PDB file of C-alpha atoms in Angstrom:
ATOM      1  CA  MET A   1      -0.001   0.001   0.003  1.00  0.00           C
ATOM      2  CA  SER A   2       1.301   3.462  -0.888  1.00  0.00           C
ATOM      3  CA  ASP A   3       1.815   6.176   1.696  1.00  0.00           C
ATOM      4  CA  GLN A   4       0.767   8.827  -0.798  1.00  0.00           C
ATOM      5  CA  PRO A   5      -2.920   9.726  -1.105  1.00  0.00           C
ATOM      6  CA  SER A   6      -4.499   8.736  -4.361  1.00  0.00           C
ATOM      7  CA  GLU A   7      -5.073  11.612  -6.718  1.00  0.00           C
ATOM      8  CA  GLN A   8      -8.699  12.562  -7.186  1.00  0.00           C
ATOM      9  CA  PRO A   9      -9.877  14.119 -10.407  1.00  0.00           C
ATOM     10  CA  PRO A  10     -10.807  17.810 -10.002  1.00  0.00           C
ATOM     11  CA  TYR A  11     -14.334  16.984 -11.172  1.00  0.00           C
ATOM     12  CA  SER A  12     -16.569  14.038 -11.657  1.00  0.00           C
ATOM     13  CA  PRO A  13     -16.640  12.788 -15.255  1.00  0.00           C
ATOM     14  CA  ASP A  14     -20.450  12.688 -14.963  1.00  0.00           C
ATOM     15  CA  ALA A  15     -20.763  16.290 -13.759  1.00  0.00           C
ATOM     16  CA  ARG A  16     -21.913  18.938 -16.166  1.00  0.00           C
ATOM     17  CA  HIS A  17     -19.830  22.051 -16.555  1.00  0.00           C
ATOM     18  CA  VAL A  18     -21.529  25.415 -16.219  1.00  0.00           C
ATOM     19  CA  GLU A  19     -20.674  26.271 -19.808  1.00  0.00           C
ATOM     20  CA  ASP A  20     -22.654  23.217 -20.939  1.00  0.00           C
ATOM     21  CA  ILE A  21     -25.856  24.147 -19.089  1.00  0.00           C
ATOM     22  CA  PRO A  22     -28.414  26.224 -21.011  1.00  0.00           C
ATOM     23  CA  SER A  23     -29.052  29.680 -19.546  1.00  0.00           C
ATOM     24  CA  VAL A  24     -32.742  28.959 -18.900  1.00  0.00           C
ATOM     25  CA  GLU A  25     -31.722  26.031 -16.693  1.00  0.00           C
ATOM     26  CA  VAL A  26     -29.204  28.127 -14.753  1.00  0.00           C
ATOM     27  CA  ILE A  27     -31.806  30.872 -14.208  1.00  0.00           C
ATOM     28  CA  SER A  28     -34.483  28.338 -13.235  1.00  0.00           C
ATOM     29  CA  ARG A  29     -32.185  26.601 -10.758  1.00  0.00           C
ATOM     30  CA  ALA A  30     -31.273  29.922  -9.150  1.00  0.00           C
ATOM     31  CA  ALA A  31     -34.951  30.867  -8.930  1.00  0.00           C
ATOM     32  CA  VAL A  32     -35.886  27.533  -7.344  1.00  0.00           C
ATOM     33  CA  MET A  33     -33.095  27.955  -4.790  1.00  0.00           C
ATOM     34  CA  LEU A  34     -34.362  31.445  -3.921  1.00  0.00           C
ATOM     35  CA  LEU A  35     -37.947  30.134  -3.712  1.00  0.00           C
ATOM     36  CA  SER A  36     -36.907  27.316  -1.383  1.00  0.00           C
ATOM     37  CA  ALA A  37     -34.775  29.541   0.809  1.00  0.00           C
ATOM     38  CA  GLY A  38     -37.543  32.143   1.026  1.00  0.00           C
ATOM     39  CA  ALA A  39     -40.050  29.506   2.072  1.00  0.00           C
ATOM     40  CA  GLU A  40     -37.644  28.229   4.736  1.00  0.00           C
ATOM     41  CA  ARG A  41     -37.122  31.749   6.102  1.00  0.00           C
ATOM     42  CA  LEU A  42     -40.872  32.228   6.277  1.00  0.00           C
ATOM     43  CA  GLY A  43     -41.056  29.002   8.300  1.00  0.00           C
ATOM     44  CA  LEU A  44     -43.273  27.334   5.699  1.00  0.00           C
ATOM     45  CA  ALA A  45     -41.365  24.056   5.880  1.00  0.00           C
ATOM     46  CA  ASP A  46     -42.409  23.559   9.508  1.00  0.00           C
ATOM     47  CA  ALA A  47     -45.762  22.456  10.892  1.00  0.00           C
ATOM     48  CA  ASP A  48     -46.177  25.812  12.672  1.00  0.00           C
ATOM     49  CA  PRO A  49     -44.455  28.613  10.730  1.00  0.00           C
ATOM     50  CA  GLU A  50     -44.837  31.046  13.627  1.00  0.00           C
ATOM     51  CA  THR A  51     -42.648  28.931  15.916  1.00  0.00           C
ATOM     52  CA  SER A  52     -40.186  27.762  13.260  1.00  0.00           C
ATOM     53  CA  PRO A  53     -36.568  28.121  14.373  1.00  0.00           C
ATOM     54  CA  HIS A  54     -35.737  29.020  10.748  1.00  0.00           C
ATOM     55  CA  ARG A  55     -38.179  31.919  10.535  1.00  0.00           C
ATOM     56  CA  ASP A  56     -36.457  35.216   9.775  1.00  0.00           C
ATOM     57  CA  LEU A  57     -38.611  37.784   7.991  1.00  0.00           C
ATOM     58  CA  ASP A  58     -35.700  40.122   7.283  1.00  0.00           C
ATOM     59  CA  GLU A  59     -33.870  37.334   5.455  1.00  0.00           C
ATOM     60  CA  ALA A  60     -37.103  36.277   3.733  1.00  0.00           C
ATOM     61  CA  ARG A  61     -37.599  39.843   2.470  1.00  0.00           C
ATOM     62  CA  ARG A  62     -34.146  39.836   0.871  1.00  0.00           C
ATOM     63  CA  LEU A  63     -34.637  36.457  -0.770  1.00  0.00           C
ATOM     64  CA  ILE A  64     -38.084  37.333  -2.105  1.00  0.00           C
ATOM     65  CA  THR A  65     -36.826  40.635  -3.502  1.00  0.00           C
ATOM     66  CA  ALA A  66     -33.912  38.877  -5.219  1.00  0.00           C
ATOM     67  CA  LEU A  67     -36.292  36.291  -6.654  1.00  0.00           C
ATOM     68  CA  ALA A  68     -38.631  39.011  -7.919  1.00  0.00           C
ATOM     69  CA  GLY A  69     -35.758  40.782  -9.660  1.00  0.00           C
ATOM     70  CA  LEU A  70     -34.513  37.570 -11.251  1.00  0.00           C
ATOM     71  CA  VAL A  71     -37.923  36.384 -12.423  1.00  0.00           C
ATOM     72  CA  THR A  72     -38.960  39.800 -13.731  1.00  0.00           C
ATOM     73  CA  ALA A  73     -35.669  40.440 -15.541  1.00  0.00           C
ATOM     74  CA  SER A  74     -35.545  37.008 -17.139  1.00  0.00           C
ATOM     75  CA  ALA A  75     -39.238  36.307 -17.802  1.00  0.00           C
ATOM     76  CA  GLU A  76     -38.834  36.621 -21.572  1.00  0.00           C
ATOM     77  CA  TYR A  77     -36.183  33.872 -21.576  1.00  0.00           C
ATOM     78  CA  LEU A  78     -37.942  31.455 -19.230  1.00  0.00           C
ATOM     79  CA  GLY A  79     -40.689  30.356 -21.591  1.00  0.00           C
ATOM     80  CA  LEU A  80     -42.833  27.682 -19.932  1.00  0.00           C
ATOM     81  CA  HIS A  81     -40.986  28.150 -16.634  1.00  0.00           C
ATOM     82  CA  ALA A  82     -41.992  31.810 -16.197  1.00  0.00           C
ATOM     83  CA  GLY A  83     -45.594  31.152 -15.092  1.00  0.00           C
ATOM     84  CA  PRO A  84     -44.860  28.656 -12.320  1.00  0.00           C
ATOM     85  CA  LEU A  85     -41.970  30.779 -11.037  1.00  0.00           C
ATOM     86  CA  ARG A  86     -44.197  33.865 -10.966  1.00  0.00           C
ATOM     87  CA  ASP A  87     -46.871  31.862  -9.114  1.00  0.00           C
ATOM     88  CA  GLY A  88     -44.328  30.672  -6.560  1.00  0.00           C
ATOM     89  CA  LEU A  89     -43.028  34.209  -6.116  1.00  0.00           C
ATOM     90  CA  GLN A  90     -46.532  35.563  -5.590  1.00  0.00           C
ATOM     91  CA  SER A  91     -47.240  32.816  -3.025  1.00  0.00           C
ATOM     92  CA  LEU A  92     -44.140  33.829  -1.073  1.00  0.00           C
ATOM     93  CA  GLN A  93     -45.102  37.494  -1.260  1.00  0.00           C
ATOM     94  CA  LYS A  94     -48.572  36.703   0.104  1.00  0.00           C
ATOM     95  CA  ALA A  95     -47.148  34.461   2.831  1.00  0.00           C
ATOM     96  CA  PHE A  96     -44.764  37.257   3.824  1.00  0.00           C
ATOM     97  CA  ARG A  97     -47.656  39.723   4.060  1.00  0.00           C
ATOM     98  CA  GLU A  98     -49.583  37.273   6.269  1.00  0.00           C
ATOM     99  CA  ALA A  99     -46.555  36.628   8.485  1.00  0.00           C
ATOM    100  CA  SER A 100     -45.785  40.304   9.068  1.00  0.00           C
ATOM    101  CA  ALA A 101     -47.033  41.840  12.305  1.00  0.00           C
ATOM    102  CA  VAL A 102     -47.405  45.133  10.442  1.00  0.00           C
ATOM    103  CA  PRO A 103     -47.909  44.334   6.755  1.00  0.00           C
ATOM    104  CA  ASP A 104     -46.273  46.613   4.195  1.00  0.00           C
ATOM    105  CA  ALA A 105     -48.496  48.908   2.186  1.00  0.00           C
ATOM    106  CA  PRO A 106     -49.472  47.507  -1.221  1.00  0.00           C
ATOM    107  CA  GLY A 107     -46.535  47.986  -3.569  1.00  0.00           C
ATOM    108  CA  GLN A 108     -44.043  48.216  -0.690  1.00  0.00           C
ATOM    109  CA  GLY A 109     -43.703  44.511   0.148  1.00  0.00           C
ATOM    110  CA  PRO A 110     -40.709  42.385  -0.782  1.00  0.00           C
ATOM    111  CA  GLY A 111     -40.122  42.394  -4.521  1.00  0.00           C
ATOM    112  CA  GLU A 112     -43.186  44.488  -5.262  1.00  0.00           C
ATOM    113  CA  LYS A 113     -41.119  47.236  -6.845  1.00  0.00           C
ATOM    114  CA  TYR A 114     -40.434  44.653  -9.571  1.00  0.00           C
ATOM    115  CA  THR A 115     -43.781  42.823  -9.685  1.00  0.00           C
ATOM    116  CA  GLY A 116     -46.271  45.479  -8.709  1.00  0.00           C
ATOM    117  CA  PRO A 117     -48.599  45.247  -5.693  1.00  0.00           C
ATOM    118  CA  VAL A 118     -49.578  41.841  -4.397  1.00  0.00           C
ATOM    119  CA  TYR A 119     -52.824  41.617  -2.455  1.00  0.00           C
TER     120      TYR A 119
END
C-alpha cells in the first residue's frame, strides 16, 4: 500500500460544466433555490411557521426581492418556466404579508417594486 494519497480528479466525469448548461436552466435553478430559501425563512417548511426556528422575515424579504428581480428580468427567456416561477413568487409574497405583524403597504412589500402590488 502506498503512503501517498491517491489523486482525485478535479471533477466528476459525470458532472456537467456550467458552460454546458443552457441559460434557462441556470436561471431556473437559481430561482428555485431562492424560492426554497424564502419559504424556509418564512417558516413554511415547519408544521407551525410562527414557531419555526428558521423563521427570519428580514432574510425572507431579501430572498423574495432577489427572486422578484430575477424572475422579472428574465421572464422573456424562461418560456414555460416563467408562469410557475411567478406563481411561486406571488405565493411567497402573500405568505410574507400574512406573516408580518405590520404588513407593508401595497406595492411596498418584498419584490413588489419589480412585480407590482400583491394583495
